[in-house]
Amino acid sequence: MKNRYSTRFFLKQAFQSFWRNGVMSFASVAVLMSCLVVLGAFALLVANINENLGNIAKLNVIMVYCEYDADEEQVKEIEKEINKLPNVANCEHITKEESLEVMKEQSGGEYYDDITAEKNPFCDSFEVTYEDPDETKVNNLEKDLYNITGVRKLNSAFQVAKSVDGFKSGIMLVFSWFLVMLFIVSIFVIINTIKLSVYARRHEITVMRYVGATNTFITMPFLCEGVIIGVIASLFAFGIEFFLYNYIGSNALGDVEFIYIISTGKVVLPMAIGFVCVGIFTGIIGSVMSLRKYLKS
């Protein structure tokens, strides 16, 4: 019997069963599709939160402010001293004139239009980017910068970055836990849904057992049917998720500049593969667990 029936035969039986049990098949596809959409939305939410918190945590910058009366030669000397220090990846000089222009742009010229170059309240500064975020090395770098002659004060984002990094770990732990729980709930919902389909055909399975059909012969059409349900549900779920993600990214959050949305191109392939794999997996597991009762000797 094994040599007589091919994969094509089992697929044909599965498709016939899928159409014959239209209501139950539709219910299985609808439930699995809904679970996949929710699961996918949650996974994308976690990924985007992780990306945004990761960007905030990359505040490896120390602002160094010179004395107000520092002349051009002193500023150049400060820049040389900064570049000599260890753990300095980059040092960008920001002139007092540039600082004034930035403030004028940010305020729309309302408060700084009347300020001339002679009355400029800003000082020359340096944006120092460090290489190693190790706390000891950053603290040593801050001390070395502060000891440079002509440096008035420092502004470091290290403690903010450290706090954000700790917050990120906590957030990811909580969201990952909810993601796992949602995945488990989705599997059990699909198992119970397919069980209804198998229960509706319990007499057919019993008859096949009586006429001597093997477990493989009985199981394979159901497994194929589970795969068909999983693939169809995953394709529909992918289409819905793709549309919603595009809409939210381009319209709902398009004008929110401080929120970074991972581009669709980066998530489309992992999302498609994930949906298909989860759909097929839950379809097979649901079929196998639903058939166990009817395959006992």
CSV table of C-alpha atoms in Angstrom, one decimal, residues 4-119:
chain,number,residue,atom,x,y,z
A,4,ARG,CA,0.6,2.5,-4.3
A,5,TYR,CA,-0.2,5.9,-2.9
A,6,SER,CA,2.0,8.9,-3.6
A,7,THR,CA,2.1,12.5,-2.2
A,8,ARG,CA,-0.1,13.6,-5.1
A,9,PHE,CA,-2.8,11.1,-3.9
A,10,PHE,CA,-2.7,12.4,-0.3
A,11,LEU,CA,-2.8,16.0,-1.5
A,12,LYS,CA,-5.8,15.3,-3.7
A,13,GLN,CA,-7.6,13.7,-0.7
A,14,ALA,CA,-6.6,16.7,1.5
A,15,PHE,CA,-8.0,19.2,-1.0
A,16,GLN,CA,-11.2,17.2,-1.4
A,17,SER,CA,-11.6,17.1,2.3
A,18,PHE,CA,-10.9,20.8,2.6
A,19,TRP,CA,-13.7,21.7,0.2
A,20,ARG,CA,-16.1,19.0,1.5
A,21,ASN,CA,-15.7,20.4,5.0
A,22,GLY,CA,-16.0,24.0,3.9
A,23,VAL,CA,-17.4,25.5,7.1
A,24,MET,CA,-14.8,23.9,9.3
A,25,SER,CA,-12.0,24.6,6.9
A,26,PHE,CA,-13.0,28.3,6.8
A,27,ALA,CA,-13.2,28.4,10.6
A,28,SER,CA,-9.7,26.9,10.9
A,29,VAL,CA,-8.2,29.3,8.3
A,30,ALA,CA,-10.0,32.3,9.9
A,31,VAL,CA,-8.8,31.5,13.4
A,32,LEU,CA,-5.2,30.8,12.4
A,33,MET,CA,-5.1,33.9,10.2
A,34,SER,CA,-6.4,36.0,13.1
A,35,CYS,CA,-3.8,34.5,15.5
A,36,LEU,CA,-1.0,35.1,12.9
A,37,VAL,CA,-2.0,38.7,12.4
A,38,VAL,CA,-2.0,39.4,16.1
A,39,LEU,CA,1.3,37.4,16.6
A,40,GLY,CA,2.9,39.2,13.6
A,41,ALA,CA,1.8,42.6,14.9
A,42,PHE,CA,3.1,41.9,18.3
A,43,ALA,CA,6.5,40.7,16.9
A,44,LEU,CA,6.8,43.8,14.7
A,45,LEU,CA,5.9,46.0,17.7
A,46,VAL,CA,8.7,44.3,19.7
A,47,ALA,CA,11.2,44.7,16.9
A,48,ASN,CA,10.4,48.4,16.4
A,49,ILE,CA,10.5,49.1,20.2
A,50,ASN,CA,13.9,47.3,20.4
A,51,GLU,CA,15.2,49.4,17.4
A,52,ASN,CA,14.0,52.7,18.8
A,53,LEU,CA,15.4,52.0,22.3
A,54,GLY,CA,18.6,50.8,20.7
A,55,ASN,CA,19.0,54.1,18.9
A,56,ILE,CA,18.3,56.1,22.0
A,57,ALA,CA,20.9,54.0,23.9
A,58,LYS,CA,23.6,54.9,21.3
A,59,LEU,CA,24.3,58.3,23.0
A,60,ASN,CA,28.1,57.8,23.0
A,61,VAL,CA,28.7,61.6,22.8
A,62,ILE,CA,30.3,64.0,25.3
A,63,MET,CA,29.8,67.8,24.7
A,64,VAL,CA,32.9,69.8,25.6
A,65,TYR,CA,32.4,73.6,26.1
A,66,CYS,CA,35.3,76.0,26.0
A,67,GLU,CA,35.7,79.2,28.1
A,68,TYR,CA,33.8,82.1,26.7
A,69,ASP,CA,36.9,84.2,26.2
A,70,ALA,CA,38.9,81.4,24.4
A,71,ASP,CA,40.5,82.7,21.2
A,72,GLU,CA,41.1,80.8,18.0
A,73,GLU,CA,44.5,79.6,19.0
A,74,GLN,CA,43.2,78.2,22.4
A,75,VAL,CA,40.3,76.5,20.7
A,76,LYS,CA,42.7,74.8,18.3
A,77,GLU,CA,45.0,73.7,21.1
A,78,ILE,CA,42.0,72.2,23.0
A,79,GLU,CA,41.0,70.3,19.8
A,80,LYS,CA,44.6,68.9,19.6
A,81,GLU,CA,44.5,67.8,23.2
A,82,ILE,CA,41.1,66.1,22.8
A,83,ASN,CA,42.3,64.1,19.8
A,84,LYS,CA,45.3,62.8,21.8
A,85,LEU,CA,43.2,61.2,24.4
A,86,PRO,CA,42.4,57.5,24.4
A,87,ASN,CA,38.9,56.2,23.6
A,88,VAL,CA,38.2,59.2,21.3
A,89,ALA,CA,36.6,58.1,18.1
A,90,ASN,CA,35.8,61.5,16.6
A,91,CYS,CA,36.0,65.2,17.6
A,92,GLU,CA,33.8,67.7,15.8
A,93,HIS,CA,34.3,71.4,16.4
A,94,ILE,CA,31.2,73.5,16.7
A,95,THR,CA,31.9,77.3,16.5
A,96,LYS,CA,29.9,79.8,18.6
A,97,GLU,CA,28.6,81.3,15.3
A,98,GLU,CA,27.2,77.8,14.3
A,99,SER,CA,25.6,77.4,17.7
A,100,LEU,CA,23.9,80.8,17.3
A,101,GLU,CA,22.6,79.9,13.9
A,102,VAL,CA,21.2,76.6,15.2
A,103,MET,CA,19.3,78.4,18.0
A,104,LYS,CA,17.9,81.0,15.5
A,105,GLU,CA,16.6,78.2,13.3
A,106,GLN,CA,15.1,76.3,16.3
A,107,SER,CA,13.4,79.4,17.7
A,108,GLY,CA,12.3,80.7,14.3
A,109,GLY,CA,14.3,83.8,14.8
A,110,GLU,CA,12.0,85.1,17.5
A,111,TYR,CA,14.5,85.5,20.3
A,112,TYR,CA,17.9,85.6,18.6
A,113,ASP,CA,17.4,87.9,15.6
A,114,ASP,CA,18.8,90.9,17.4
A,115,ILE,CA,21.9,89.2,18.7
A,116,THR,CA,25.0,90.2,16.8
A,117,ALA,CA,28.3,88.4,16.5
A,118,GLU,CA,29.9,90.7,19.0
A,119,LYS,CA,27.2,89.9,21.6
